[in-house]
Amino acid sequence: MMCLHVRLSLSSFYLIGMKRNKNGGESPGSSHSNSGTETKAECNSNKDHLNEAERKEEPEFSQKKLTILKSHGYIIGQSIGNGSYATVKLAFSEKHQSNVAVKIVSKKQAPADYLRKFLPRELEVVKGLRHKNIIRFLQAIETTHRVYIIMEFAVNGNLLEIIRRELNIDETRAKKWFKQMSEAVEYCHKNGVTHRDIKCENLLIDGENNIKLTDFGFSRKMPQQKSFLSETFCGSYAYASPEILRGIPYHPVLADIWSMGVVLFAMVFGRLPFDDSNYNVLLKQVQKKVRFPKQPTVSTRCRALITQILAPYRVRIHMPGILDDPWLQEEVMRSASEPESDAEKSGSETVTSDTDAVPVQLITKDILKSAAGSTSKNATAASMGKECTDEDTGVTEAEESIQDTKGRETDSESSDQT
């Protein structure tokens, strides 16, 4: 039986910290200072603001939840996202002196298969990932009725929001972000993990304007054998490879690479390459050579890389070829003479655990004011566990403008072997 779900991902709610213009629209940039330091007085002011937010909190967020999180050193602020069985809240970690995002999952309301299979799998995966371009997992707290997942907070929102604000990403920035995404995905693959839901919404931007891959809810660890194939449809139609859409066993590594190509296309052209409003049309489009719009102007080398990625799986470029591609190497050669930053010299950052200090961005008054405001319509529209029909999963006019895509899964594999 086909069962489609719309999931609530953390990335849908990293929408605060952005300036708003007089018309209420978002403009590029953050009102948050990226200096990484605050005075003791400023930190105390942040805590006071959060404590005030607690007193104004919605009734359903009970005192018991506050007590549990307080006992672990988290001062909880306003909700920054809600779904049918999860809430995401802004919080301040007293231990780390940094802002964090807390995803609160209700065991009572969450689907049984999510609690039994996908949530444990996600936690197992994120605990073992240590890369500077992957959002940091900090801690998981489980009680009788809830699971609390504490993650790094990315202040500059997600990639989809940036594309919508700026219409498209200039090629220099797109190259940087695509390279960072590629390195994060390559790291996952080398460690036996496939993401299976790579899309613009699941790529966050931190205070230093670096990409952070997030939302490993559909991820899985791969067996050792290279011939491993998956049969579960994961992710979003607009980012799904032809083999997934055809419903045939597929290699999840190559499926991740296809999704990366869709992201790159979306960045430089400001639209999705395929129209996912109609399944039959989509299936025909993905099996043909990708077509590029006339505007904006994109370099021949960038288009060539996209073409190699959005290709049939038998000839699709692999990760080493992507990282060695002339388009990406242009930037490497250009920046070779530039001095390395301290972060680059130290290599990949260590993923934080409950006992590690985490150098993430500190909360400021502007961020807290933004968090206390209304949530983005796109964020609040997301609903975990909502069953979808074909009518409400389509995205219209995908060729004209990039839209939100909803995570969906068809569970065609057997139980825990998926």
Short mmCIF file of C-alpha atoms in Angstrom, two decimals:
data_model
loop_
_atom_site.label_atom_id
_atom_site.label_comp_id
_atom_site.label_asym_id
_atom_site.label_seq_id
_atom_site.Cartn_x
_atom_site.Cartn_y
_atom_site.Cartn_z
CA MET A 1 0.00 0.00 0.00
CA MET A 2 1.25 3.45 -0.88
CA CYS A 3 1.48 5.80 2.08
CA LEU A 4 2.62 9.37 1.55
CA HIS A 5 3.61 11.56 4.45
CA VAL A 6 4.55 15.19 4.78
CA ARG A 7 7.25 15.42 7.42
CA LEU A 8 8.24 18.35 9.57
CA SER A 9 11.96 18.92 9.20
CA LEU A 10 14.10 21.15 11.34
CA SER A 11 15.23 22.99 8.24
CA SER A 12 11.71 24.31 7.61
CA PHE A 13 11.99 26.43 10.71
CA TYR A 14 15.39 28.09 10.45
CA LEU A 15 13.63 31.14 9.09
CA ILE A 16 14.39 33.70 11.77
CA GLY A 17 17.25 36.13 12.05
CA MET A 18 16.43 37.77 8.70
CA LYS A 19 15.58 41.43 8.24
CA ARG A 20 12.11 42.29 7.04
CA ASN A 21 11.36 45.18 4.74
CA LYS A 22 8.52 47.65 5.11
CA ASN A 23 6.23 45.49 3.01
CA GLY A 24 6.76 42.53 5.30
CA GLY A 25 8.98 40.66 2.86
CA GLU A 26 12.35 39.20 3.71
CA SER A 27 15.51 40.88 2.53
CA PRO A 28 18.98 39.31 2.42
CA GLY A 29 21.13 39.43 5.48
CA SER A 30 20.69 38.81 9.15
CA SER A 31 20.01 41.19 11.96
CA HIS A 32 22.20 38.93 14.04
CA SER A 33 25.78 39.94 14.69
CA ASN A 34 28.19 37.26 13.54
CA SER A 35 31.03 38.41 15.76
CA GLY A 36 30.62 35.28 17.87
CA THR A 37 31.07 37.14 21.15
CA GLU A 38 28.73 38.80 23.62
CA THR A 39 29.20 40.53 26.91
CA LYS A 40 27.94 38.94 30.11
CA ALA A 41 25.28 41.66 30.34
CA GLU A 42 24.07 40.84 26.82
CA CYS A 43 23.86 37.13 27.64
CA ASN A 44 21.86 37.89 30.78
CA SER A 45 19.55 40.10 28.71
CA ASN A 46 19.00 37.21 26.30
CA LYS A 47 18.11 34.89 29.16
CA ASP A 48 15.65 37.44 30.60
CA HIS A 49 14.02 37.72 27.18
CA LEU A 50 13.70 33.94 26.94
CA ASN A 51 12.26 33.70 30.44
CA GLU A 52 9.66 36.29 29.43
CA ALA A 53 8.91 34.22 26.33
CA GLU A 54 8.35 31.18 28.55
CA ARG A 55 5.72 33.02 30.55
CA LYS A 56 3.88 33.92 27.34
CA GLU A 57 4.22 30.40 25.91
CA GLU A 58 1.22 28.58 24.54
CA PRO A 59 -0.76 26.48 27.07
CA GLU A 60 0.05 23.14 25.43
CA PHE A 61 3.72 23.59 26.16
CA SER A 62 3.39 22.36 29.73
CA GLN A 63 5.44 23.23 32.76
CA LYS A 64 6.65 19.64 32.82
CA LYS A 65 8.36 20.08 29.46
CA LEU A 66 9.96 23.31 30.64
CA THR A 67 11.22 21.62 33.78
CA ILE A 68 12.80 18.76 31.83
CA LEU A 69 14.60 21.09 29.45
CA LYS A 70 15.62 23.49 32.23
CA SER A 71 17.16 20.60 34.12
CA HIS A 72 19.41 20.03 31.12
CA GLY A 73 20.38 23.70 30.94
CA TYR A 74 18.10 24.95 28.16
CA ILE A 75 16.12 28.20 28.42
CA ILE A 76 13.18 27.83 26.05
CA GLY A 77 11.82 30.62 23.87
CA GLN A 78 8.98 30.86 21.40
CA SER A 79 8.01 28.19 18.91
CA ILE A 80 9.61 28.61 15.51
CA GLY A 81 7.64 25.81 13.89
CA ASN A 82 4.75 23.44 14.54
CA GLY A 83 3.59 20.20 12.98
CA SER A 84 0.99 17.57 13.77
CA TYR A 85 3.33 15.66 16.07
CA ALA A 86 6.38 17.87 16.53
CA THR A 87 7.27 21.38 17.63
CA VAL A 88 10.54 23.22 17.05
CA LYS A 89 11.57 25.82 19.60
CA LEU A 90 14.32 28.36 19.88
CA ALA A 91 16.38 27.85 23.01
CA PHE A 92 19.50 29.09 24.75
CA SER A 93 22.03 26.56 26.06
CA GLU A 94 23.52 27.79 29.32
CA LYS A 95 26.31 25.25 29.08
CA HIS A 96 27.41 26.17 25.59
CA GLN A 97 26.34 29.83 25.80
CA SER A 98 24.79 29.49 22.37
CA ASN A 99 21.45 29.38 20.64
CA VAL A 100 20.05 25.98 19.68
CA ALA A 101 16.95 24.51 18.05
CA VAL A 102 14.93 21.98 20.03
CA LYS A 103 12.69 19.60 18.12
CA ILE A 104 10.05 18.09 20.42
CA VAL A 105 8.39 14.93 19.12
CA SER A 106 5.19 13.67 20.73
CA LYS A 107 5.21 9.87 21.04
CA LYS A 108 1.45 9.90 21.40
CA GLN A 109 0.84 11.69 18.10
CA ALA A 110 3.72 10.44 15.95
CA PRO A 111 3.10 7.49 13.59
CA ALA A 112 4.26 4.13 14.89
CA ASP A 113 6.63 3.51 11.97
CA TYR A 114 8.31 6.87 12.54
CA LEU A 115 8.96 6.08 16.21
CA ARG A 116 9.93 2.48 15.54
CA LYS A 117 12.17 2.92 12.51
CA PHE A 118 12.89 6.39 11.19
CA LEU A 119 13.49 8.35 14.40
CA PRO A 120 15.93 5.80 15.91
CA ARG A 121 17.70 5.55 12.55
CA GLU A 122 18.01 9.34 12.30
CA LEU A 123 19.46 9.63 15.80
CA GLU A 124 21.89 6.78 15.19
CA VAL A 125 23.11 8.44 12.00
CA VAL A 126 23.51 12.03 13.23
CA LYS A 127 25.37 10.98 16.37
CA GLY A 128 28.11 9.50 14.23
CA LEU A 129 28.55 12.33 11.72
CA ARG A 130 31.40 14.79 12.22
CA HIS A 131 31.73 17.35 9.47
CA LYS A 132 31.87 21.14 9.31
CA ASN A 133 29.11 21.26 6.67
CA ILE A 134 26.63 19.04 8.52
CA ILE A 135 24.36 20.54 11.17
CA ARG A 136 25.56 19.53 14.61
CA PHE A 137 23.58 17.12 16.73
CA LEU A 138 23.98 18.14 20.38
CA GLN A 139 21.77 15.93 22.49
CA ALA A 140 18.69 13.73 22.55
CA ILE A 141 16.48 13.48 25.63
CA GLU A 142 13.80 10.80 25.79
CA THR A 143 10.98 10.71 28.31
CA THR A 144 7.89 8.57 28.60
CA HIS A 145 5.85 10.79 26.31
CA ARG A 146 8.34 12.78 24.23
CA VAL A 147 11.69 12.89 22.48
CA TYR A 148 13.69 16.14 22.56
CA ILE A 149 16.32 16.57 19.84
CA ILE A 150 18.72 19.47 20.33
CA MET A 151 20.55 20.68 17.24
CA GLU A 152 22.79 23.52 16.16
CA PHE A 153 20.84 26.62 15.13
CA ALA A 154 21.62 28.03 11.67
CA VAL A 155 20.89 31.72 11.79
CA ASN A 156 20.60 32.56 8.09
CA GLY A 157 17.73 30.26 7.16
CA ASN A 158 17.57 27.62 4.47
CA LEU A 159 18.65 27.70 0.84
CA LEU A 160 15.10 27.76 -0.51
CA GLU A 161 14.33 30.98 1.35
CA ILE A 162 17.48 32.62 0.00
CA ILE A 163 16.67 31.62 -3.58
CA ARG A 164 13.18 33.05 -3.19
CA ARG A 165 14.52 36.34 -1.85
CA GLU A 166 17.25 36.75 -4.44
CA LEU A 167 15.55 34.97 -7.38
CA ASN A 168 18.75 33.03 -8.08
CA ILE A 169 22.21 32.59 -6.56
CA ASP A 170 25.19 34.13 -8.32
CA GLU A 171 27.52 31.51 -9.75
CA THR A 172 30.45 32.28 -7.44
CA ARG A 173 28.36 31.73 -4.32
CA ALA A 174 26.58 28.74 -5.86
CA LYS A 175 29.96 27.17 -6.56
CA LYS A 176 31.06 27.62 -2.94
CA TRP A 177 27.84 26.19 -1.55
CA PHE A 178 27.71 23.33 -4.03
CA LYS A 179 31.28 22.37 -3.17
CA GLN A 180 30.47 22.43 0.54
CA MET A 181 27.36 20.33 -0.03
CA SER A 182 29.35 17.88 -2.17
CA GLU A 183 32.00 17.49 0.52
CA ALA A 184 29.34 16.90 3.18
CA VAL A 185 27.56 14.29 1.05
CA GLU A 186 30.86 12.63 0.10
CA TYR A 187 31.71 12.40 3.80
CA CYS A 188 28.36 10.73 4.49
CA HIS A 189 28.84 8.23 1.67
CA LYS A 190 32.38 7.37 2.78
CA ASN A 191 30.95 6.65 6.22
CA GLY A 192 28.27 4.39 4.82
CA VAL A 193 25.36 6.84 5.11
CA THR A 194 23.00 7.96 2.36
CA HIS A 195 20.82 11.01 2.97
CA ARG A 196 17.94 10.24 0.55
CA ASP A 197 16.26 13.62 0.99
CA ILE A 198 18.68 16.24 -0.35
CA LYS A 199 16.82 19.40 -1.33
CA CYS A 200 17.04 23.16 -0.91
CA GLU A 201 14.98 23.10 2.29
CA ASN A 202 17.46 20.73 3.91
CA LEU A 203 20.48 22.94 3.29
CA LEU A 204 20.90 25.59 5.98
CA ILE A 205 23.12 28.66 5.99
CA ASP A 206 25.06 29.49 9.16
CA GLY A 207 26.28 32.85 10.44
CA GLU A 208 29.42 32.60 8.33
CA ASN A 209 27.36 31.92 5.18
CA ASN A 210 28.43 28.29 4.93
CA ILE A 211 26.16 25.42 3.91
CA LYS A 212 24.98 22.95 6.56
CA LEU A 213 23.28 19.71 5.50
CA THR A 214 20.45 18.72 7.82
CA ASP A 215 17.38 16.47 8.28
CA PHE A 216 18.55 12.86 8.18
CA GLY A 217 15.04 11.52 8.77
CA PHE A 218 15.11 9.43 5.58
CA SER A 219 18.78 8.50 5.79
CA ARG A 220 20.07 5.00 6.24
CA LYS A 221 23.30 3.14 6.67
CA MET A 222 24.40 1.08 3.71
CA PRO A 223 25.57 -2.52 3.94
CA GLN A 224 29.19 -3.20 3.05
CA GLN A 225 28.45 -4.76 -0.32
CA LYS A 226 28.80 -2.33 -3.23
CA SER A 227 25.87 -3.87 -5.09
CA PHE A 228 23.39 -2.72 -2.43
CA LEU A 229 20.14 -1.39 -3.88
CA SER A 230 17.23 0.30 -2.12
CA GLU A 231 13.55 -0.02 -2.96
CA THR A 232 12.05 2.64 -0.69
CA PHE A 233 10.89 5.86 -2.30
CA CYS A 234 12.25 8.65 -0.12
CA GLY A 235 12.33 12.39 -0.44
CA SER A 236 10.51 14.73 -2.81
CA TYR A 237 9.28 14.14 -6.35
CA ALA A 238 11.03 17.22 -7.77
CA TYR A 239 14.41 15.98 -6.50
CA ALA A 240 13.88 12.25 -7.14
CA SER A 241 16.01 10.40 -9.68
CA PRO A 242 14.40 8.67 -12.70
CA GLU A 243 15.02 5.22 -11.24
CA ILE A 244 13.15 6.17 -8.05
CA LEU A 245 10.24 7.62 -10.00
CA ARG A 246 10.07 4.48 -12.14
CA GLY A 247 9.78 2.40 -8.98
CA ILE A 248 12.78 0.17 -9.69
CA PRO A 249 15.56 -0.75 -7.22
CA TYR A 250 18.11 2.05 -7.14
CA HIS A 251 21.52 2.82 -5.71
CA PRO A 252 20.97 5.47 -3.00
CA VAL A 253 24.40 7.05 -3.59
CA LEU A 254 23.53 7.81 -7.22
CA ALA A 255 20.10 9.03 -6.11
CA ASP A 256 21.76 11.49 -3.71
CA ILE A 257 23.96 12.74 -6.55
CA TRP A 258 20.93 13.34 -8.78
CA SER A 259 19.30 15.40 -6.01
CA MET A 260 22.49 17.46 -5.73
CA GLY A 261 22.17 18.29 -9.42
CA VAL A 262 18.62 19.52 -8.91
CA VAL A 263 19.84 21.74 -6.07
CA LEU A 264 22.62 23.20 -8.24
CA PHE A 265 20.17 23.89 -11.07
CA ALA A 266 17.78 25.57 -8.60
CA MET A 267 20.55 27.77 -7.22
CA VAL A 268 21.86 29.17 -10.50
CA PHE A 269 18.56 29.36 -12.41
CA GLY A 270 16.18 30.13 -9.53
CA ARG A 271 13.73 27.41 -10.58
CA LEU A 272 13.41 23.65 -10.54
CA PRO A 273 14.51 21.73 -13.64
CA PHE A 274 11.43 19.49 -13.72
CA ASP A 275 7.69 20.06 -13.28
CA ASP A 276 6.50 17.81 -10.46
CA SER A 277 2.85 18.91 -10.59
CA ASN A 278 2.03 15.89 -12.77
CA TYR A 279 3.72 12.54 -12.20
CA ASN A 280 3.49 11.34 -15.81
CA VAL A 281 4.93 14.60 -17.14
CA LEU A 282 7.69 14.51 -14.53
CA LEU A 283 8.61 10.92 -15.41
CA LYS A 284 8.99 11.85 -19.08
CA GLN A 285 11.03 14.97 -18.32
CA VAL A 286 13.61 13.29 -16.08
CA GLN A 287 14.35 10.66 -18.73
CA LYS A 288 15.31 13.31 -21.29
CA LYS A 289 18.38 15.51 -21.42
CA VAL A 290 17.95 18.44 -19.06
CA ARG A 291 16.93 21.71 -20.72
CA PHE A 292 18.26 25.08 -19.56
CA PRO A 293 16.37 28.39 -19.59
CA LYS A 294 17.89 31.28 -21.55
CA GLN A 295 18.08 33.47 -18.47
CA PRO A 296 19.90 33.96 -16.20
CA THR A 297 23.24 33.50 -17.93
CA VAL A 298 25.14 30.52 -16.54
CA SER A 299 28.61 29.41 -17.61
CA THR A 300 29.10 26.53 -20.03
CA ARG A 301 31.13 24.58 -17.47
CA CYS A 302 28.41 24.84 -14.85
CA ARG A 303 25.78 23.67 -17.33
CA ALA A 304 28.05 20.80 -18.36
CA LEU A 305 28.35 19.62 -14.76
CA ILE A 306 24.59 19.78 -14.26
CA THR A 307 24.13 17.74 -17.45
CA GLN A 308 26.54 15.06 -16.19
CA ILE A 309 24.68 14.85 -12.87
CA LEU A 310 21.14 14.84 -14.27
CA ALA A 311 21.94 11.89 -16.51
CA PRO A 312 20.81 8.23 -16.60
CA TYR A 313 22.27 6.31 -13.68
CA ARG A 314 24.52 4.16 -15.91
CA VAL A 315 26.43 7.24 -17.08
CA ARG A 316 25.78 9.58 -14.15
CA ILE A 317 28.90 11.24 -12.79
CA HIS A 318 30.16 9.94 -9.44
CA MET A 319 31.34 12.01 -6.48
CA PRO A 320 35.09 11.99 -7.31
CA GLY A 321 34.26 13.30 -10.77
CA ILE A 322 32.11 16.07 -9.30
CA LEU A 323 34.81 17.26 -6.91
CA ASP A 324 37.42 17.17 -9.71
CA ASP A 325 35.15 18.89 -12.22
CA PRO A 326 36.71 21.90 -14.03
CA TRP A 327 33.91 24.18 -12.85
CA LEU A 328 34.72 23.51 -9.18
CA GLN A 329 38.46 23.42 -9.80
CA GLU A 330 38.29 26.96 -11.19
CA GLU A 331 37.50 28.23 -7.72
CA VAL A 332 40.14 26.03 -6.11
CA MET A 333 42.85 27.37 -8.42
CA ARG A 334 41.69 30.97 -7.95
CA SER A 335 41.75 30.74 -4.16
CA ALA A 336 44.97 28.70 -3.87
CA SER A 337 47.04 31.82 -3.21
CA GLU A 338 44.64 33.18 -0.59
CA PRO A 339 45.51 32.61 3.10
CA GLU A 340 43.50 29.93 4.88
CA SER A 341 41.12 30.88 7.64
CA ASP A 342 41.62 29.44 11.11
CA ALA A 343 38.65 27.12 10.55
CA GLU A 344 40.16 25.79 7.31
CA LYS A 345 43.54 25.23 8.92
CA SER A 346 41.98 23.17 11.70
CA GLY A 347 40.12 20.93 9.24
CA SER A 348 36.68 19.48 9.88
CA GLU A 349 35.04 20.47 13.11
CA THR A 350 34.25 17.81 15.67
CA VAL A 351 30.60 17.05 16.03
CA THR A 352 29.35 18.07 19.42
CA SER A 353 28.01 15.77 22.02
CA ASP A 354 26.34 16.55 25.32
CA THR A 355 29.78 17.09 26.86
CA ASP A 356 31.45 19.13 24.13
CA ALA A 357 31.54 22.90 23.87
CA VAL A 358 29.87 24.14 20.71
CA PRO A 359 31.05 27.34 19.01
CA VAL A 360 27.74 28.19 17.36
CA GLN A 361 26.24 31.65 17.04
CA LEU A 362 25.06 33.37 20.21
CA ILE A 363 21.49 34.56 20.56
CA THR A 364 20.93 38.30 20.22
CA LYS A 365 17.97 40.47 21.08
CA ASP A 366 17.13 40.89 17.39
CA ILE A 367 16.95 37.13 16.87
CA LEU A 368 14.73 36.70 19.91
CA LYS A 369 12.43 39.49 18.75
CA SER A 370 12.20 37.79 15.38
CA ALA A 371 11.50 34.44 17.03
CA ALA A 372 8.72 35.98 19.07
CA GLY A 373 7.04 37.17 15.89
CA SER A 374 4.84 35.24 13.52
CA THR A 375 6.21 32.13 11.86
CA SER A 376 6.61 31.93 8.09
CA LYS A 377 3.49 30.67 6.33
CA ASN A 378 5.62 28.11 4.58
CA ALA A 379 6.96 26.84 7.89
CA THR A 380 3.64 26.56 9.67
CA ALA A 381 2.06 24.90 6.65
CA ALA A 382 4.37 21.91 7.06
CA SER A 383 2.65 19.11 8.94
CA MET A 384 4.26 15.95 10.20
CA GLY A 385 2.35 12.77 9.63
CA LYS A 386 -0.32 14.34 7.45
CA GLU A 387 -1.46 11.89 4.81
CA CYS A 388 -1.44 13.31 1.31
CA THR A 389 -3.34 12.64 -1.84
CA ASP A 390 -2.08 13.18 -5.34
CA GLU A 391 -3.97 16.48 -5.40
CA ASP A 392 -2.13 18.05 -2.48
CA THR A 393 1.37 16.86 -3.25
CA GLY A 394 1.74 18.63 -6.58
CA VAL A 395 3.72 21.82 -7.07
CA THR A 396 2.35 24.01 -9.83
CA GLU A 397 4.41 25.95 -12.34
CA ALA A 398 7.70 24.40 -11.25
CA GLU A 399 9.28 25.64 -14.48
CA GLU A 400 8.41 29.23 -13.61
CA SER A 401 9.43 29.54 -9.98
CA ILE A 402 10.92 27.40 -7.28
CA GLN A 403 8.42 26.28 -4.67
CA ASP A 404 8.45 24.31 -1.43
CA THR A 405 8.67 20.58 -1.98
CA LYS A 406 7.24 18.21 0.55
CA GLY A 407 9.10 15.19 1.86
CA ARG A 408 7.31 12.01 0.95
CA GLU A 409 8.00 8.35 1.40
CA THR A 410 6.46 5.26 -0.09
CA ASP A 411 7.43 2.31 2.05
CA SER A 412 7.83 -0.55 -0.41
CA GLU A 413 10.66 -2.26 1.41
CA SER A 414 10.13 -4.81 4.10
CA SER A 415 10.02 -3.59 7.71
CA ASP A 416 13.41 -2.69 9.22
CA GLN A 417 15.38 -3.87 6.22
CA THR A 418 14.65 -0.58 4.40
#
